[in-house]
Structures are given as structure tokens and as C-alpha cells.
Short mmCIF file of C-alpha atoms in Angstrom, two decimals:
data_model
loop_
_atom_site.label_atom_id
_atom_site.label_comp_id
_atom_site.label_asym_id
_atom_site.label_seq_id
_atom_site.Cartn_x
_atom_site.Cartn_y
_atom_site.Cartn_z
CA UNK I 35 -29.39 -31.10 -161.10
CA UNK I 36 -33.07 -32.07 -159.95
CA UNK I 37 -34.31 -34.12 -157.51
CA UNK I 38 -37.62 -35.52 -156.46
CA UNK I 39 -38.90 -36.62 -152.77
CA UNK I 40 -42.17 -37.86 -151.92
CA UNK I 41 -43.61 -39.86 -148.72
CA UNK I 42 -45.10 -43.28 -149.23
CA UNK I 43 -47.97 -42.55 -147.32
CA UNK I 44 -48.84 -39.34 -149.69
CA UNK I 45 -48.16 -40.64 -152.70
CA UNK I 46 -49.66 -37.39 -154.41
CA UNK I 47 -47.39 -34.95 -152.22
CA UNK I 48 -43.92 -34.21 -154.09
CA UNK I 49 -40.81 -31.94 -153.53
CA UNK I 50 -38.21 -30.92 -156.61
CA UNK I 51 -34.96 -30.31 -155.38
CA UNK I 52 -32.81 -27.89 -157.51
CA UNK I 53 -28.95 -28.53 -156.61
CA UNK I 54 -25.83 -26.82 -158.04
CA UNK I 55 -24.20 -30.26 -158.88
CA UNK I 56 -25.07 -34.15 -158.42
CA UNK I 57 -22.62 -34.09 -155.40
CA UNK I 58 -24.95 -31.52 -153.92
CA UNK I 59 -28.07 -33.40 -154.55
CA UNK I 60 -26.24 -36.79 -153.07
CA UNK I 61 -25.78 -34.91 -149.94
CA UNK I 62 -29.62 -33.80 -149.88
CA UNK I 63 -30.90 -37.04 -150.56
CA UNK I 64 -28.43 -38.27 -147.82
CA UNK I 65 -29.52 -35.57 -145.20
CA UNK I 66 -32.89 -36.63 -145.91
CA UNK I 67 -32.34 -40.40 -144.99
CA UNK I 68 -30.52 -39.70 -141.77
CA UNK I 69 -33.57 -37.40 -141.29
CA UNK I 70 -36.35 -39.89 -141.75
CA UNK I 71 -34.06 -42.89 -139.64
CA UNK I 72 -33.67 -40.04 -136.66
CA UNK I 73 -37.48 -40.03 -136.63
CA UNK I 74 -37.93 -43.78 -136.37
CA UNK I 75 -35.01 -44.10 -134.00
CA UNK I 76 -36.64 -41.26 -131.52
CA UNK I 77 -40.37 -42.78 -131.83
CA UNK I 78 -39.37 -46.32 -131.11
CA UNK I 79 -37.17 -45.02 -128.12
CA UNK I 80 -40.51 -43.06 -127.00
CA UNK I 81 -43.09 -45.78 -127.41
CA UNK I 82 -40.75 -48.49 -125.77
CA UNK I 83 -40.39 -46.31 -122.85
CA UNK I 84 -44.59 -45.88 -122.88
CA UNK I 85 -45.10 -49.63 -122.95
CA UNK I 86 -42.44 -50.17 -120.29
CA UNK I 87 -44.40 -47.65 -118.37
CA UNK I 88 -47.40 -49.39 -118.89
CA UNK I 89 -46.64 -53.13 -118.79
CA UNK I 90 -43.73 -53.29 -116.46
CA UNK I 91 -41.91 -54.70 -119.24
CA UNK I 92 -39.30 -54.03 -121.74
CA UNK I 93 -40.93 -55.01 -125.01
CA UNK I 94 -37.16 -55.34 -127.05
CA UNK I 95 -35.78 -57.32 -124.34
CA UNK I 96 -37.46 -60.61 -126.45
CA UNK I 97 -35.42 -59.47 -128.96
CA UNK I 98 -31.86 -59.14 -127.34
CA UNK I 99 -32.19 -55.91 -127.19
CA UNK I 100 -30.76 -54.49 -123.99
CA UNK I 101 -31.62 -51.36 -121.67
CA UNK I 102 -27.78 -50.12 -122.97
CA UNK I 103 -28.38 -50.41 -125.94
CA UNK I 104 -31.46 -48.42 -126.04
CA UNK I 105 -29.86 -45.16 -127.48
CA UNK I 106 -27.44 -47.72 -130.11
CA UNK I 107 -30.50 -49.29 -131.97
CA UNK I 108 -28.72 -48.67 -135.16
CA UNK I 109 -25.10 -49.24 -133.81
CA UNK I 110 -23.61 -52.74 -134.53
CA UNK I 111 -21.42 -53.97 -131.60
CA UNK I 112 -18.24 -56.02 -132.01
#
């Protein structure tokens, strides 16, 4: 089974992905999602620190986003 993966901002750069089965290529495609949300996740906890630093303020809080939840931005509470 093939695969493709490109980035949005690259339109012209591609990957193929050559995977033993389709579960294999599920779990790739998977990986790769966690992969990309990780790197949002870890930016946005580094630039809201910076503008904190900066501004004295916490630029989420507007949002209802608290200082515990900080490291839970994806979590849903109950």
C-alpha cells in the first residue's frame, strides 16, 4: 500500500509512503497527525509564555483558558 504526504505551505514538496498493509499505512498517517498537533500544541505553549513575558498578561485567559490548563489544550474536561 502507498501513501502520499505533503505540507500545505509546500505544495510542490511530496513524500510516498510504501507500507506492508493499509493497517500499516493508517498507523503512519496517524503518527503523522499526532506529530503535526504536538508541534502546534508545543509552539502555542512557547509563544503564550513569550507574550506573558512580555505583556504581563496571559493572552488565553480571554478565552477561558486557564494557567492549569496550559499543558491540557487539547484535553476536554468533564
Amino acid at each position: 500500500s502507498l501513501f502520499l504526504a505533503g505540507f500545505v505551505e509546500e505544495p510542490e514538496r511530496k513524500y510516498c509512503f510504501e507500507c506492508d498493509s493499509e493497517e500499516q499505512c493508517q498507523e503512519w498517517v496517524e503518527a503523522l497527525k499526532r506529530a503535526s498537533y504536538e508541534f502546534m500544541r508545543r509552539s502555542l505553549i512557547f509563544y503564550r509564555n513569550e507574550i506573558q513575558k512580555m505583556t504581563g498578561k496571559d493572552p488565553l485567559e480571554q478565552y477561558g483558558i486557564s494557567e492549569e490548563a496550559r499543558f491540557q489544550l487539547g484535553a476536554h474536561k468533564q
